[in-house]
PDB file of C-alpha atoms in Angstrom:
ATOM      1  CA  UNK A   1     -48.607 169.558 -48.235  1.00 39.00           C
ATOM      2  CA  UNK A   2     -45.978 167.170 -46.994  1.00 53.00           C
ATOM      3  CA  UNK A   3     -43.661 164.796 -48.867  1.00 56.00           C
ATOM      4  CA  UNK A   4     -45.868 161.715 -46.970  1.00 58.00           C
ATOM      5  CA  UNK A   5     -49.488 162.772 -48.192  1.00 58.00           C
ATOM      6  CA  UNK A   6     -48.346 164.471 -51.469  1.00 68.00           C
ATOM      7  CA  UNK A   7     -50.074 162.598 -54.715  1.00 74.00           C
ATOM      8  CA  UNK A   8     -47.092 160.466 -56.169  1.00 81.00           C
ATOM      9  CA  UNK A   9     -45.198 162.187 -58.643  1.00 84.00           C
ATOM     10  CA  UNK A  10     -44.882 160.831 -61.949  1.00 88.00           C
ATOM     11  CA  UNK A  11     -41.768 158.614 -63.572  1.00 93.00           C
ATOM     12  CA  UNK A  12     -39.032 159.900 -63.786  1.00 95.00           C
ATOM     13  CA  UNK A  13     -37.861 157.829 -66.920  1.00 94.00           C
ATOM     14  CA  UNK A  14     -40.776 160.140 -68.417  1.00 91.00           C
ATOM     15  CA  UNK A  15     -38.883 163.638 -67.325  1.00 90.00           C
ATOM     16  CA  UNK A  16     -36.256 164.971 -70.283  1.00 89.00           C
ATOM     17  CA  UNK A  17     -33.295 165.952 -67.696  1.00 86.00           C
ATOM     18  CA  UNK A  18     -33.583 170.144 -68.322  1.00 83.00           C
ATOM     19  CA  UNK A  19     -30.258 171.855 -69.194  1.00 77.00           C
ATOM     20  CA  UNK A  20     -28.360 173.140 -66.419  1.00 67.00           C
ATOM     21  CA  UNK A  21     -27.936 176.927 -65.579  1.00 67.00           C
ATOM     22  CA  UNK A  22     -24.755 178.577 -65.867  1.00 56.00           C
ATOM     23  CA  UNK A  23     -25.743 180.207 -62.498  1.00 55.00           C
ATOM     24  CA  UNK A  24     -25.803 176.901 -60.182  1.00 67.00           C
ATOM     25  CA  UNK A  25     -24.207 172.990 -60.062  1.00 77.00           C
ATOM     26  CA  UNK A  26     -27.267 171.734 -59.949  1.00 88.00           C
ATOM     27  CA  UNK A  27     -27.822 168.281 -62.132  1.00 91.00           C
ATOM     28  CA  UNK A  28     -29.653 165.190 -61.912  1.00 94.00           C
ATOM     29  CA  UNK A  29     -26.129 163.363 -60.877  1.00 94.00           C
ATOM     30  CA  UNK A  30     -25.439 166.156 -58.173  1.00 94.00           C
ATOM     31  CA  UNK A  31     -28.679 165.847 -56.677  1.00 96.00           C
ATOM     32  CA  UNK A  32     -28.572 161.294 -56.896  1.00 97.00           C
ATOM     33  CA  UNK A  33     -25.268 161.705 -55.430  1.00 96.00           C
ATOM     34  CA  UNK A  34     -26.663 164.291 -52.291  1.00 96.00           C
ATOM     35  CA  UNK A  35     -29.355 161.894 -52.033  1.00 97.00           C
ATOM     36  CA  UNK A  36     -27.288 158.260 -52.036  1.00 98.00           C
ATOM     37  CA  UNK A  37     -24.873 160.083 -49.456  1.00 97.00           C
ATOM     38  CA  UNK A  38     -26.916 161.282 -47.430  1.00 96.00           C
ATOM     39  CA  UNK A  39     -28.994 157.658 -47.601  1.00 97.00           C
ATOM     40  CA  UNK A  40     -26.511 155.774 -47.232  1.00 96.00           C
ATOM     41  CA  UNK A  41     -25.795 157.119 -43.695  1.00 94.00           C
ATOM     42  CA  UNK A  42     -28.695 157.326 -42.267  1.00 92.00           C
ATOM     43  CA  UNK A  43     -31.482 155.826 -43.753  1.00 93.00           C
ATOM     44  CA  UNK A  44     -34.578 156.648 -45.661  1.00 93.00           C
ATOM     45  CA  UNK A  45     -35.927 158.475 -42.737  1.00 92.00           C
ATOM     46  CA  UNK A  46     -33.263 161.098 -43.582  1.00 93.00           C
ATOM     47  CA  UNK A  47     -34.023 161.454 -47.261  1.00 95.00           C
ATOM     48  CA  UNK A  48     -36.625 164.698 -47.438  1.00 95.00           C
ATOM     49  CA  UNK A  49     -36.349 167.382 -50.420  1.00 95.00           C
ATOM     50  CA  UNK A  50     -34.871 169.753 -47.702  1.00 95.00           C
ATOM     51  CA  UNK A  51     -31.911 167.717 -46.504  1.00 95.00           C
ATOM     52  CA  UNK A  52     -30.693 166.778 -50.430  1.00 95.00           C
ATOM     53  CA  UNK A  53     -31.212 170.877 -51.058  1.00 94.00           C
ATOM     54  CA  UNK A  54     -28.850 171.691 -48.227  1.00 93.00           C
ATOM     55  CA  UNK A  55     -26.706 168.836 -49.093  1.00 93.00           C
ATOM     56  CA  UNK A  56     -26.348 170.170 -52.772  1.00 92.00           C
ATOM     57  CA  UNK A  57     -26.456 173.805 -51.865  1.00 90.00           C
ATOM     58  CA  UNK A  58     -29.237 174.940 -52.846  1.00 90.00           C
ATOM     59  CA  UNK A  59     -31.317 177.490 -52.064  1.00 85.00           C
ATOM     60  CA  UNK A  60     -34.518 175.919 -51.613  1.00 90.00           C
ATOM     61  CA  UNK A  61     -35.491 172.537 -51.104  1.00 91.00           C
ATOM     62  CA  UNK A  62     -38.125 173.676 -54.215  1.00 92.00           C
ATOM     63  CA  UNK A  63     -35.370 174.526 -56.969  1.00 91.00           C
ATOM     64  CA  UNK A  64     -34.418 170.415 -57.212  1.00 93.00           C
ATOM     65  CA  UNK A  65     -37.998 169.659 -58.562  1.00 93.00           C
ATOM     66  CA  UNK A  66     -37.407 171.200 -61.941  1.00 91.00           C
ATOM     67  CA  UNK A  67     -34.313 168.809 -62.007  1.00 93.00           C
ATOM     68  CA  UNK A  68     -36.570 165.802 -60.507  1.00 94.00           C
ATOM     69  CA  UNK A  69     -39.500 166.444 -60.869  1.00 93.00           C
ATOM     70  CA  UNK A  70     -40.858 164.823 -56.931  1.00 94.00           C
ATOM     71  CA  UNK A  71     -39.063 163.269 -54.325  1.00 95.00           C
ATOM     72  CA  UNK A  72     -40.608 160.133 -55.916  1.00 96.00           C
ATOM     73  CA  UNK A  73     -38.952 161.434 -59.498  1.00 96.00           C
ATOM     74  CA  UNK A  74     -35.497 161.306 -57.214  1.00 97.00           C
ATOM     75  CA  UNK A  75     -36.053 158.085 -55.782  1.00 97.00           C
ATOM     76  CA  UNK A  76     -36.610 156.353 -58.818  1.00 98.00           C
ATOM     77  CA  UNK A  77     -33.341 157.197 -59.809  1.00 98.00           C
ATOM     78  CA  UNK A  78     -31.655 156.499 -56.187  1.00 98.00           C
ATOM     79  CA  UNK A  79     -33.618 152.707 -57.007  1.00 98.00           C
ATOM     80  CA  UNK A  80     -31.705 152.036 -60.613  1.00 98.00           C
ATOM     81  CA  UNK A  81     -28.194 153.764 -58.996  1.00 98.00           C
ATOM     82  CA  UNK A  82     -28.884 150.519 -57.250  1.00 98.00           C
ATOM     83  CA  UNK A  83     -29.150 148.195 -59.908  1.00 98.00           C
ATOM     84  CA  UNK A  84     -26.442 149.803 -61.873  1.00 98.00           C
ATOM     85  CA  UNK A  85     -24.132 148.918 -59.135  1.00 98.00           C
ATOM     86  CA  UNK A  86     -24.592 145.411 -59.557  1.00 98.00           C
ATOM     87  CA  UNK A  87     -21.428 143.455 -62.169  1.00 97.00           C
ATOM     88  CA  UNK A  88     -23.297 141.747 -64.886  1.00 96.00           C
ATOM     89  CA  UNK A  89     -22.055 139.579 -67.240  1.00 93.00           C
ATOM     90  CA  UNK A  90     -21.986 140.315 -70.844  1.00 91.00           C
ATOM     91  CA  UNK A  91     -25.012 137.038 -70.795  1.00 91.00           C
ATOM     92  CA  UNK A  92     -25.184 134.403 -68.733  1.00 91.00           C
ATOM     93  CA  UNK A  93     -23.555 131.201 -68.854  1.00 91.00           C
ATOM     94  CA  UNK A  94     -23.285 127.826 -66.789  1.00 90.00           C
ATOM     95  CA  UNK A  95     -25.802 126.289 -65.063  1.00 94.00           C
ATOM     96  CA  UNK A  96     -28.505 127.505 -63.581  1.00 95.00           C
ATOM     97  CA  UNK A  97     -28.512 126.921 -60.201  1.00 95.00           C
ATOM     98  CA  UNK A  98     -24.772 128.559 -59.904  1.00 95.00           C
ATOM     99  CA  UNK A  99     -25.858 131.285 -61.981  1.00 96.00           C
ATOM    100  CA  UNK A 100     -28.762 132.672 -59.862  1.00 97.00           C
ATOM    101  CA  UNK A 101     -27.006 132.991 -56.855  1.00 97.00           C
ATOM    102  CA  UNK A 102     -23.845 133.835 -57.540  1.00 97.00           C
ATOM    103  CA  UNK A 103     -26.402 136.808 -59.190  1.00 98.00           C
ATOM    104  CA  UNK A 104     -28.026 137.293 -55.641  1.00 98.00           C
ATOM    105  CA  UNK A 105     -24.923 137.303 -53.416  1.00 98.00           C
ATOM    106  CA  UNK A 106     -23.688 140.269 -55.915  1.00 98.00           C
ATOM    107  CA  UNK A 107     -26.920 141.761 -55.233  1.00 98.00           C
ATOM    108  CA  UNK A 108     -26.467 141.287 -51.682  1.00 98.00           C
ATOM    109  CA  UNK A 109     -23.487 142.692 -51.330  1.00 97.00           C
ATOM    110  CA  UNK A 110     -24.948 145.982 -53.469  1.00 98.00           C
ATOM    111  CA  UNK A 111     -27.950 146.404 -51.636  1.00 98.00           C
ATOM    112  CA  UNK A 112     -25.632 146.575 -47.651  1.00 96.00           C
ATOM    113  CA  UNK A 113     -24.499 149.630 -48.653  1.00 96.00           C
ATOM    114  CA  UNK A 114     -27.765 150.898 -48.963  1.00 97.00           C
ATOM    115  CA  UNK A 115     -29.948 149.546 -46.679  1.00 95.00           C
ATOM    116  CA  UNK A 116     -31.848 151.604 -47.154  1.00 96.00           C
ATOM    117  CA  UNK A 117     -32.985 149.991 -50.936  1.00 97.00           C
ATOM    118  CA  UNK A 118     -35.229 147.602 -48.710  1.00 96.00           C
ATOM    119  CA  UNK A 119     -38.107 150.191 -47.831  1.00 95.00           C
ATOM    120  CA  UNK A 120     -37.526 152.094 -51.281  1.00 97.00           C
ATOM    121  CA  UNK A 121     -37.282 149.757 -53.580  1.00 97.00           C
ATOM    122  CA  UNK A 122     -41.502 148.262 -53.222  1.00 95.00           C
ATOM    123  CA  UNK A 123     -42.452 152.455 -53.482  1.00 95.00           C
ATOM    124  CA  UNK A 124     -41.454 153.037 -57.423  1.00 96.00           C
ATOM    125  CA  UNK A 125     -42.285 151.253 -60.884  1.00 95.00           C
ATOM    126  CA  UNK A 126     -38.397 150.241 -61.099  1.00 93.00           C
ATOM    127  CA  UNK A 127     -38.137 150.984 -64.742  1.00 95.00           C
ATOM    128  CA  UNK A 128     -35.455 152.235 -65.237  1.00 97.00           C
ATOM    129  CA  UNK A 129     -32.502 151.350 -67.334  1.00 97.00           C
ATOM    130  CA  UNK A 130     -30.347 149.773 -65.126  1.00 98.00           C
ATOM    131  CA  UNK A 131     -33.117 147.809 -63.333  1.00 98.00           C
ATOM    132  CA  UNK A 132     -34.574 146.384 -66.553  1.00 98.00           C
ATOM    133  CA  UNK A 133     -31.239 145.832 -68.345  1.00 97.00           C
ATOM    134  CA  UNK A 134     -30.425 143.654 -64.411  1.00 98.00           C
ATOM    135  CA  UNK A 135     -34.337 141.837 -65.093  1.00 98.00           C
ATOM    136  CA  UNK A 136     -33.817 140.907 -68.444  1.00 97.00           C
ATOM    137  CA  UNK A 137     -30.147 138.739 -67.757  1.00 97.00           C
ATOM    138  CA  UNK A 138     -32.312 136.990 -64.810  1.00 97.00           C
ATOM    139  CA  UNK A 139     -34.870 135.785 -66.843  1.00 97.00           C
ATOM    140  CA  UNK A 140     -32.335 135.328 -70.127  1.00 96.00           C
ATOM    141  CA  UNK A 141     -31.369 133.380 -66.854  1.00 96.00           C
ATOM    142  CA  UNK A 142     -34.110 131.567 -66.558  1.00 97.00           C
ATOM    143  CA  UNK A 143     -34.894 131.223 -69.932  1.00 96.00           C
ATOM    144  CA  UNK A 144     -33.569 128.164 -71.260  1.00 95.00           C
ATOM    145  CA  UNK A 145     -35.684 125.993 -67.734  1.00 96.00           C
ATOM    146  CA  UNK A 146     -38.159 124.356 -68.987  1.00 96.00           C
ATOM    147  CA  UNK A 147     -40.792 125.956 -66.730  1.00 96.00           C
ATOM    148  CA  UNK A 148     -43.661 128.628 -67.037  1.00 97.00           C
ATOM    149  CA  UNK A 149     -43.009 132.610 -67.634  1.00 97.00           C
ATOM    150  CA  UNK A 150     -45.014 132.877 -64.555  1.00 97.00           C
ATOM    151  CA  UNK A 151     -42.983 129.885 -62.512  1.00 97.00           C
ATOM    152  CA  UNK A 152     -39.266 132.125 -62.853  1.00 97.00           C
ATOM    153  CA  UNK A 153     -41.864 135.547 -61.286  1.00 97.00           C
ATOM    154  CA  UNK A 154     -42.674 133.012 -58.570  1.00 97.00           C
ATOM    155  CA  UNK A 155     -38.516 131.478 -58.467  1.00 97.00           C
ATOM    156  CA  UNK A 156     -37.563 135.811 -59.029  1.00 98.00           C
ATOM    157  CA  UNK A 157     -40.068 136.957 -55.929  1.00 97.00           C
ATOM    158  CA  UNK A 158     -38.588 134.463 -53.758  1.00 98.00           C
ATOM    159  CA  UNK A 159     -34.802 135.877 -54.053  1.00 98.00           C
ATOM    160  CA  UNK A 160     -36.481 138.984 -53.768  1.00 98.00           C
ATOM    161  CA  UNK A 161     -38.012 138.550 -50.951  1.00 97.00           C
ATOM    162  CA  UNK A 162     -35.324 137.193 -49.508  1.00 98.00           C
ATOM    163  CA  UNK A 163     -32.594 139.594 -49.926  1.00 98.00           C
ATOM    164  CA  UNK A 164     -35.401 142.353 -49.391  1.00 97.00           C
ATOM    165  CA  UNK A 165     -36.720 140.899 -46.115  1.00 97.00           C
ATOM    166  CA  UNK A 166     -32.553 140.265 -44.803  1.00 97.00           C
ATOM    167  CA  UNK A 167     -32.325 143.977 -45.786  1.00 96.00           C
ATOM    168  CA  UNK A 168     -35.008 145.789 -44.031  1.00 96.00           C
ATOM    169  CA  UNK A 169     -33.795 143.055 -40.843  1.00 95.00           C
ATOM    170  CA  UNK A 170     -31.016 144.316 -40.684  1.00 93.00           C
ATOM    171  CA  UNK A 171     -31.776 148.320 -41.329  1.00 92.00           C
ATOM    172  CA  UNK A 172     -33.877 147.649 -37.823  1.00 91.00           C
ATOM    173  CA  UNK A 173     -31.062 146.650 -36.141  1.00 89.00           C
ATOM    174  CA  UNK A 174     -28.256 149.311 -37.148  1.00 86.00           C
ATOM    175  CA  UNK A 175     -31.506 151.546 -36.164  1.00 86.00           C
ATOM    176  CA  UNK A 176     -31.380 149.752 -32.809  1.00 86.00           C
ATOM    177  CA  UNK A 177     -27.776 149.335 -32.181  1.00 85.00           C
ATOM    178  CA  UNK A 178     -27.768 153.057 -32.757  1.00 83.00           C
ATOM    179  CA  UNK A 179     -30.378 154.020 -30.294  1.00 84.00           C
ATOM    180  CA  UNK A 180     -29.514 152.253 -27.514  1.00 85.00           C
ATOM    181  CA  UNK A 181     -25.797 152.418 -28.765  1.00 84.00           C
ATOM    182  CA  UNK A 182     -24.769 148.884 -28.483  1.00 79.00           C
ATOM    183  CA  UNK A 183     -22.823 148.928 -31.275  1.00 77.00           C
ATOM    184  CA  UNK A 184     -21.500 145.211 -31.099  1.00 77.00           C
ATOM    185  CA  UNK A 185     -22.645 141.874 -30.463  1.00 75.00           C
ATOM    186  CA  UNK A 186     -20.483 141.915 -27.454  1.00 78.00           C
ATOM    187  CA  UNK A 187     -21.597 145.179 -26.272  1.00 82.00           C
ATOM    188  CA  UNK A 188     -25.769 143.573 -26.517  1.00 80.00           C
ATOM    189  CA  UNK A 189     -24.558 140.864 -24.610  1.00 79.00           C
ATOM    190  CA  UNK A 190     -23.076 142.274 -21.794  1.00 82.00           C
ATOM    191  CA  UNK A 191     -26.453 144.650 -21.702  1.00 84.00           C
ATOM    192  CA  UNK A 192     -28.720 141.856 -22.068  1.00 83.00           C
ATOM    193  CA  UNK A 193     -27.203 139.951 -18.886  1.00 85.00           C
ATOM    194  CA  UNK A 194     -28.458 141.493 -16.047  1.00 87.00           C
ATOM    195  CA  UNK A 195     -31.849 140.737 -17.118  1.00 88.00           C
ATOM    196  CA  UNK A 196     -31.561 136.990 -18.692  1.00 88.00           C
ATOM    197  CA  UNK A 197     -29.422 135.768 -15.324  1.00 88.00           C
ATOM    198  CA  UNK A 198     -32.215 135.910 -12.719  1.00 90.00           C
ATOM    199  CA  UNK A 199     -34.452 134.290 -15.874  1.00 87.00           C
ATOM    200  CA  UNK A 200     -32.561 130.696 -17.288  1.00 87.00           C
ATOM    201  CA  UNK A 201     -31.424 130.309 -13.277  1.00 88.00           C
ATOM    202  CA  UNK A 202     -35.019 130.096 -12.726  1.00 89.00           C
ATOM    203  CA  UNK A 203     -35.036 126.952 -15.255  1.00 89.00           C
ATOM    204  CA  UNK A 204     -38.821 127.632 -16.918  1.00 89.00           C
ATOM    205  CA  UNK A 205     -36.842 128.090 -20.118  1.00 92.00           C
ATOM    206  CA  UNK A 206     -35.264 124.839 -20.028  1.00 92.00           C
ATOM    207  CA  UNK A 207     -34.804 124.082 -23.909  1.00 94.00           C
ATOM    208  CA  UNK A 208     -33.769 128.654 -24.202  1.00 89.00           C
ATOM    209  CA  UNK A 209     -31.108 127.944 -21.783  1.00 89.00           C
ATOM    210  CA  UNK A 210     -30.193 125.031 -23.337  1.00 89.00           C
ATOM    211  CA  UNK A 211     -29.253 127.505 -26.714  1.00 87.00           C
ATOM    212  CA  UNK A 212     -27.971 130.003 -24.951  1.00 83.00           C
ATOM    213  CA  UNK A 213     -24.952 128.358 -23.805  1.00 83.00           C
ATOM    214  CA  UNK A 214     -24.348 125.657 -26.301  1.00 86.00           C
ATOM    215  CA  UNK A 215     -24.862 129.028 -29.141  1.00 79.00           C
ATOM    216  CA  UNK A 216     -21.227 129.931 -30.389  1.00 76.00           C
ATOM    217  CA  UNK A 217     -20.415 133.479 -31.121  1.00 66.00           C
ATOM    218  CA  UNK A 218     -18.103 133.424 -33.387  1.00 62.00           C
ATOM    219  CA  UNK A 219     -20.360 132.787 -36.639  1.00 64.00           C
ATOM    220  CA  UNK A 220     -18.401 131.745 -39.443  1.00 72.00           C
ATOM    221  CA  UNK A 221     -21.978 131.150 -41.567  1.00 82.00           C
ATOM    222  CA  UNK A 222     -23.946 134.013 -43.335  1.00 90.00           C
ATOM    223  CA  UNK A 223     -26.820 133.599 -42.536  1.00 93.00           C
ATOM    224  CA  UNK A 224     -28.359 135.883 -45.780  1.00 95.00           C
ATOM    225  CA  UNK A 225     -26.211 132.770 -47.771  1.00 95.00           C
ATOM    226  CA  UNK A 226     -26.963 129.800 -46.115  1.00 95.00           C
ATOM    227  CA  UNK A 227     -31.340 130.817 -46.372  1.00 97.00           C
ATOM    228  CA  UNK A 228     -30.078 131.793 -50.291  1.00 97.00           C
ATOM    229  CA  UNK A 229     -28.751 128.631 -50.874  1.00 96.00           C
ATOM    230  CA  UNK A 230     -31.545 126.604 -49.273  1.00 96.00           C
ATOM    231  CA  UNK A 231     -34.022 128.563 -50.909  1.00 97.00           C
ATOM    232  CA  UNK A 232     -32.564 127.532 -54.097  1.00 97.00           C
ATOM    233  CA  UNK A 233     -32.059 124.102 -53.289  1.00 96.00           C
ATOM    234  CA  UNK A 234     -35.570 123.679 -52.180  1.00 96.00           C
ATOM    235  CA  UNK A 235     -37.102 125.408 -55.981  1.00 96.00           C
ATOM    236  CA  UNK A 236     -34.367 122.773 -57.685  1.00 95.00           C
ATOM    237  CA  UNK A 237     -36.512 120.153 -56.239  1.00 95.00           C
ATOM    238  CA  UNK A 238     -40.142 121.391 -56.432  1.00 93.00           C
ATOM    239  CA  UNK A 239     -39.487 122.632 -60.350  1.00 93.00           C
ATOM    240  CA  UNK A 240     -37.622 119.284 -60.813  1.00 92.00           C
ATOM    241  CA  UNK A 241     -34.655 121.470 -62.165  1.00 90.00           C
ATOM    242  CA  UNK A 242     -31.613 120.174 -62.560  1.00 79.00           C
ATOM    243  CA  UNK A 243     -29.081 122.359 -60.511  1.00 67.00           C
TER     244      UNK A 243
END
C-alpha cells in the first residue's frame, strides 16, 4: 500500500512524542525540519517518507513512523509550523478592517515561503497549537463587530480562500516555469512572441490585441494585496460594517 492510498493516520496531537534513543539523532523536530526543507524547495509532490528518511539520514522510512505516526502526522506538524511563523500581536488593536488586512498580509508573506501550504492545508484538520492560537486571535479581532459566529466564518473563509488560491496559482506557475525553463517574464514574453505575433496581426481578437499592446510589465501593484483590499471593502459594505 503506498502513501497516497493508505487510510488517514491519527492526528499527531493525539500521539505523544517518544523519548529519543542514544543511537539516533531522530526526533520530531529534525524530521519536521527536513520535511520543510524538501517541500519548500520542491513542493508537496516531493514530500515522501523515503525522501525525508534520506534527508535525516535514517536507514529506512519505517524508522520515521515511531516519531510522527504516519505521513499524515508529519503533514500535521508542517501545517502547524507555518501557522507558527505568522507574527501575532499580543492582542487585536485598532479598527477591525485594518487589523484583519494586516494579519492577512502577514499570513501571505509566510505562505509565499511555503507554497506547498496551499496544497496541504485542507488535507488535515488544523488543530495544532499554533493554528488554534492563530484562529483564536482572528476571532477575537472580529468579536466586537455586530455579527454572528456564522458571519465570522464567512469572513475568515473568504480571506483564507483568497490566500490559499493565490498560493496554489503561484505554485503551479513556478512549476510551469521550471518545466519550460522560462524563469523570467521577459523569457516568457520572448517565447510567446512568435506564436502571438501572427495571431495579433490577423485582427481577429482586437480587444486582446489592444490590451496586449497597452499593458505594462513593470507592475507596481501587488495583485494579492489589491484583491484583498477589494474583498475586505466588499465585505464591510455588504455587512454594513464601519471600516
